[in-house]
Amino acid sequence: MPAKKVCVVGSGNWGSAIAKIIGENVKASNRFQPLVNMWVYEENISGRKLTEIINTEHENVKYLPGHKLPKNVIAVADVTEAVTGADFLVFVIPHQFIRKLCDQMKPHIKPGAIGISLIKGIDESPTGLTLISDIIREKLDIDISVLMGANIASEVADNNFCETTIGACNERNGLLFKELMQTPNFRITVVSDSNTVELCGALKNIVAIGAGFCDGLGFGDNTKAASCGIADLITTCYGGRNRRIAEAFVTSNKSIAELEAEMLNGQKLQGPQTSAEVYKILEKKSMVNKFPLFVSVYQVCFEGKDVKCFISCLQNHPQHM
């Protein structure tokens, strides 16, 4: 079987961390071509192109500083060039950009290519919630798996032990992506229930916003635990960007947008937008009263609700979550 070409579509902190793993793994396998394209949204960093810095210094100095990327990971600014000829497509971008990017990629997708989404978000459509994997599947007409887990990018890049899950309707493809990305410290389980894996990966970001509100208001861990769960959810609620921004929102009197610009170094927050998309669906389905935590996060982020009232949504609705 000819060696397969891999392209990582995205280069934020998570995209760069997974590119680091993939770059090392393909060198140790004859199943994959040794060069890995990584699509990079071009930016100027102190007068130099980010792609140039990555390809000469082998470090994403903006999004994953302090971590060297393998020399076989090649930064490419043109997404159509990056994906041309790729057999394996690894999607790691903010979910709000996926439709436009897929439209650009479509004419250049290799027949028989397969993909995997590491994107933690959902989209709102007239008929209900739309999973990001469904958008990619529909626009590119390829098989899509998903990878979701308790994975803080910097810790993955530091080679700290963590676990993650691949949801794959096609088990063979899921196992191929496991081979591409698993390491002794990045352990992967493949399951068939792809939709549930993806939905949990998206919805937990809303809960992380609530956890940040709790921290900003000075509540203890018992209070925060009332809105948290396990694995990916716990990790996000203690170490993720959604929680950090939400805490700063409470303590700084700045808007979510201002804090995103100040604290995330150009990256995008997923929790608030996901809460807005979920809220629209809950309204349409007359289910607003059944999900008070999700609704309260949306109201604080977008409708000016006083964050001090946030915790009352849990007190008044014991059946939440």
GROMACS .gro file of N, CA and C in nm, residues 200-275:
model
  228
  200CYS      N    1  -2.040   1.577   2.338
  200CYS     CA    2  -1.985   1.602   2.472
  200CYS      C    3  -1.866   1.697   2.465
  201GLY      N    4  -1.783   1.682   2.361
  201GLY     CA    5  -1.668   1.770   2.346
  201GLY      C    6  -1.707   1.915   2.326
  202ALA      N    7  -1.824   1.937   2.266
  202ALA     CA    8  -1.870   2.074   2.241
  202ALA      C    9  -1.941   2.133   2.363
  203LEU      N   10  -2.032   2.057   2.421
  203LEU     CA   11  -2.116   2.112   2.528
  203LEU      C   12  -2.039   2.141   2.655
  204LYS      N   13  -1.930   2.067   2.679
  204LYS     CA   14  -1.856   2.090   2.803
  204LYS      C   15  -1.796   2.231   2.809
  205ASN      N   16  -1.774   2.294   2.693
  205ASN     CA   17  -1.718   2.430   2.695
  205ASN      C   18  -1.816   2.531   2.756
  206ILE      N   19  -1.945   2.505   2.739
  206ILE     CA   20  -2.043   2.594   2.803
  206ILE      C   21  -2.033   2.580   2.955
  207VAL      N   22  -2.021   2.455   3.002
  207VAL     CA   23  -2.011   2.432   3.145
  207VAL      C   24  -1.883   2.495   3.201
  208ALA      N   25  -1.775   2.494   3.120
  208ALA     CA   26  -1.649   2.555   3.165
  208ALA      C   27  -1.664   2.705   3.187
  209ILE      N   28  -1.747   2.770   3.105
  209ILE     CA   29  -1.776   2.911   3.129
  209ILE      C   30  -1.841   2.928   3.266
  210GLY      N   31  -1.936   2.841   3.297
  210GLY     CA   32  -1.999   2.846   3.429
  210GLY      C   33  -1.900   2.824   3.541
  211ALA      N   34  -1.804   2.733   3.520
  211ALA     CA   35  -1.702   2.708   3.622
  211ALA      C   36  -1.616   2.832   3.644
  212GLY      N   37  -1.585   2.902   3.535
  212GLY     CA   38  -1.509   3.026   3.548
  212GLY      C   39  -1.586   3.133   3.621
  213PHE      N   40  -1.716   3.140   3.596
  213PHE     CA   41  -1.799   3.235   3.670
  213PHE      C   42  -1.790   3.204   3.821
  214CYS      N   43  -1.798   3.076   3.856
  214CYS     CA   44  -1.789   3.037   3.997
  214CYS      C   45  -1.657   3.083   4.059
  215ASP      N   46  -1.548   3.063   3.985
  215ASP     CA   47  -1.416   3.103   4.036
  215ASP      C   48  -1.409   3.254   4.052
  216GLY      N   49  -1.460   3.327   3.953
  216GLY     CA   50  -1.456   3.473   3.960
  216GLY      C   51  -1.538   3.528   4.074
  217LEU      N   52  -1.646   3.459   4.108
  217LEU     CA   53  -1.733   3.502   4.217
  217LEU      C   54  -1.681   3.456   4.353
  218GLY      N   55  -1.573   3.376   4.352
  218GLY     CA   56  -1.513   3.335   4.478
  218GLY      C   57  -1.578   3.215   4.542
  219PHE      N   58  -1.658   3.139   4.469
  219PHE     CA   59  -1.720   3.020   4.526
  219PHE      C   60  -1.617   2.907   4.535
  220GLY      N   61  -1.646   2.809   4.620
  220GLY     CA   62  -1.553   2.699   4.641
  220GLY      C   63  -1.573   2.587   4.540
  221ASP      N   64  -1.492   2.480   4.558
  221ASP     CA   65  -1.495   2.368   4.464
  221ASP      C   66  -1.628   2.293   4.468
  222ASN      N   67  -1.695   2.289   4.585
  222ASN     CA   68  -1.824   2.221   4.590
  222ASN      C   69  -1.925   2.286   4.499
  223THR      N   70  -1.923   2.421   4.496
  223THR     CA   71  -2.014   2.493   4.408
  223THR      C   72  -1.980   2.466   4.262
  224LYS      N   73  -1.853   2.471   4.232
  224LYS     CA   74  -1.813   2.446   4.093
  224LYS      C   75  -1.847   2.303   4.052
  225ALA      N   76  -1.832   2.210   4.144
  225ALA     CA   77  -1.861   2.070   4.112
  225ALA      C   78  -2.008   2.048   4.077
  226ALA      N   79  -2.094   2.139   4.124
  226ALA     CA   80  -2.236   2.126   4.091
  226ALA      C   81  -2.262   2.146   3.943
  227SER      N   82  -2.164   2.202   3.870
  227SER     CA   83  -2.183   2.223   3.727
  227SER      C   84  -2.076   2.154   3.644
  228CYS      N   85  -2.005   2.058   3.702
  228CYS     CA   86  -1.898   1.992   3.629
  228CYS      C   87  -1.920   1.841   3.626
  229GLY      N   88  -1.839   1.773   3.547
  229GLY     CA   89  -1.852   1.629   3.531
  229GLY      C   90  -1.718   1.561   3.540
  230ILE      N   91  -1.683   1.479   3.443
  230ILE     CA   92  -1.562   1.400   3.451
  230ILE      C   93  -1.474   1.421   3.329
  231ALA      N   94  -1.350   1.376   3.338
  231ALA     CA   95  -1.253   1.371   3.228
  231ALA      C   96  -1.241   1.505   3.156
  232ASP      N   97  -1.283   1.510   3.029
  232ASP     CA   98  -1.269   1.632   2.948
  232ASP      C   99  -1.334   1.750   3.018
  233LEU      N  100  -1.449   1.727   3.078
  233LEU     CA  101  -1.523   1.835   3.145
  233LEU      C  102  -1.444   1.889   3.264
  234ILE      N  103  -1.391   1.800   3.347
  234ILE     CA  104  -1.315   1.845   3.463
  234ILE      C  105  -1.190   1.920   3.421
  235THR      N  106  -1.118   1.863   3.324
  235THR     CA  107  -0.995   1.927   3.278
  235THR      C  108  -1.022   2.068   3.228
  236THR      N  109  -1.127   2.083   3.149
  236THR     CA  110  -1.161   2.214   3.095
  236THR      C  111  -1.202   2.311   3.205
  237CYS      N  112  -1.274   2.261   3.303
  237CYS     CA  113  -1.324   2.348   3.411
  237CYS      C  114  -1.214   2.394   3.505
  238TYR      N  115  -1.098   2.329   3.502
  238TYR     CA  116  -0.989   2.369   3.590
  238TYR      C  117  -0.873   2.433   3.515
  239GLY      N  118  -0.849   2.393   3.390
  239GLY     CA  119  -0.732   2.444   3.321
  239GLY      C  120  -0.754   2.505   3.185
  240GLY      N  121  -0.877   2.506   3.136
  240GLY     CA  122  -0.902   2.547   2.999
  240GLY      C  123  -0.923   2.697   2.982
  241ARG      N  124  -0.916   2.740   2.857
  241ARG     CA  125  -0.926   2.883   2.826
  241ARG      C  126  -1.066   2.938   2.854
  242ASN      N  127  -1.170   2.856   2.834
  242ASN     CA  128  -1.305   2.903   2.861
  242ASN      C  129  -1.322   2.941   3.007
  243ARG      N  130  -1.268   2.856   3.097
  243ARG     CA  131  -1.277   2.886   3.239
  243ARG      C  132  -1.198   3.011   3.275
  244ARG      N  133  -1.077   3.026   3.220
  244ARG     CA  134  -0.992   3.141   3.252
  244ARG      C  135  -1.057   3.272   3.208
  245ILE      N  136  -1.112   3.273   3.087
  245ILE     CA  137  -1.177   3.395   3.037
  245ILE      C  138  -1.299   3.429   3.121
  246ALA      N  139  -1.377   3.327   3.156
  246ALA     CA  140  -1.499   3.352   3.234
  246ALA      C  141  -1.465   3.408   3.372
  247GLU      N  142  -1.360   3.356   3.435
  247GLU     CA  143  -1.319   3.410   3.564
  247GLU      C  144  -1.276   3.556   3.551
  248ALA      N  145  -1.199   3.585   3.447
  248ALA     CA  146  -1.154   3.723   3.426
  248ALA      C  147  -1.271   3.815   3.394
  249PHE      N  148  -1.373   3.762   3.329
  249PHE     CA  149  -1.493   3.841   3.298
  249PHE      C  150  -1.557   3.892   3.427
  250VAL      N  151  -1.559   3.807   3.528
  250VAL     CA  152  -1.620   3.846   3.655
  250VAL      C  153  -1.534   3.947   3.730
  251THR      N  154  -1.402   3.928   3.728
  251THR     CA  155  -1.315   4.008   3.813
  251THR      C  156  -1.263   4.135   3.748
  252SER      N  157  -1.277   4.149   3.615
  252SER     CA  158  -1.214   4.262   3.546
  252SER      C  159  -1.312   4.367   3.496
  253ASN      N  160  -1.441   4.334   3.488
  253ASN     CA  161  -1.542   4.423   3.431
  253ASN      C  162  -1.518   4.451   3.283
  254LYS      N  163  -1.443   4.364   3.217
  254LYS     CA  164  -1.424   4.374   3.072
  254LYS      C  165  -1.517   4.277   3.002
  255SER      N  166  -1.542   4.301   2.873
  255SER     CA  167  -1.629   4.212   2.797
  255SER      C  168  -1.555   4.084   2.759
  256ILE      N  169  -1.634   3.983   2.722
  256ILE     CA  170  -1.576   3.856   2.676
  256ILE      C  171  -1.486   3.882   2.555
  257ALA      N  172  -1.532   3.966   2.462
  257ALA     CA  173  -1.454   3.994   2.341
  257ALA      C  174  -1.321   4.061   2.374
  258GLU      N  175  -1.323   4.155   2.467
  258GLU     CA  176  -1.200   4.223   2.507
  258GLU      C  177  -1.101   4.126   2.570
  259LEU      N  178  -1.152   4.039   2.656
  259LEU     CA  179  -1.065   3.943   2.724
  259LEU      C  180  -1.010   3.840   2.627
  260GLU      N  181  -1.092   3.799   2.532
  260GLU     CA  182  -1.046   3.705   2.430
  260GLU      C  183  -0.927   3.765   2.354
  261ALA      N  184  -0.940   3.891   2.318
  261ALA     CA  185  -0.832   3.958   2.245
  261ALA      C  186  -0.707   3.974   2.331
  262GLU      N  187  -0.725   4.003   2.460
  262GLU     CA  188  -0.612   4.027   2.549
  262GLU      C  189  -0.541   3.900   2.594
  263MET      N  190  -0.619   3.794   2.617
  263MET     CA  191  -0.565   3.677   2.687
  263MET      C  192  -0.535   3.557   2.598
  264LEU      N  193  -0.593   3.551   2.479
  264LEU     CA  194  -0.581   3.429   2.399
  264LEU      C  195  -0.484   3.441   2.283
  265ASN      N  196  -0.418   3.555   2.269
  265ASN     CA  197  -0.310   3.567   2.171
  265ASN      C  198  -0.357   3.530   2.031
  266GLY      N  199  -0.478   3.571   1.995
  266GLY     CA  200  -0.529   3.547   1.861
  266GLY      C  201  -0.615   3.423   1.846
  267GLN      N  202  -0.622   3.341   1.951
  267GLN     CA  203  -0.708   3.223   1.944
  267GLN      C  204  -0.853   3.263   1.973
  268LYS      N  205  -0.943   3.170   1.942
  268LYS     CA  206  -1.085   3.197   1.959
  268LYS      C  207  -1.145   3.113   2.071
  269LEU      N  208  -1.238   3.173   2.143
  269LEU     CA  209  -1.310   3.105   2.250
  269LEU      C  210  -1.430   3.031   2.190
  270GLN      N  211  -1.458   2.911   2.242
  270GLN     CA  212  -1.567   2.830   2.187
  270GLN      C  213  -1.692   2.831   2.275
  271GLY      N  214  -1.676   2.845   2.407
  271GLY     CA  215  -1.790   2.832   2.498
  271GLY      C  216  -1.903   2.930   2.474
  272PRO      N  217  -1.876   3.062   2.469
  272PRO     CA  218  -1.987   3.156   2.451
  272PRO      C  219  -2.065   3.135   2.322
  273GLN      N  220  -1.996   3.115   2.210
  273GLN     CA  221  -2.068   3.097   2.084
  273GLN      C  222  -2.147   2.967   2.085
  274THR      N  223  -2.090   2.862   2.144
  274THR     CA  224  -2.164   2.737   2.154
  274THR      C  225  -2.289   2.755   2.239
  275SER      N  226  -2.279   2.834   2.345
  275SER     CA  227  -2.397   2.858   2.429
  275SER      C  228  -2.505   2.930   2.351
   0.00000   0.00000   0.00000
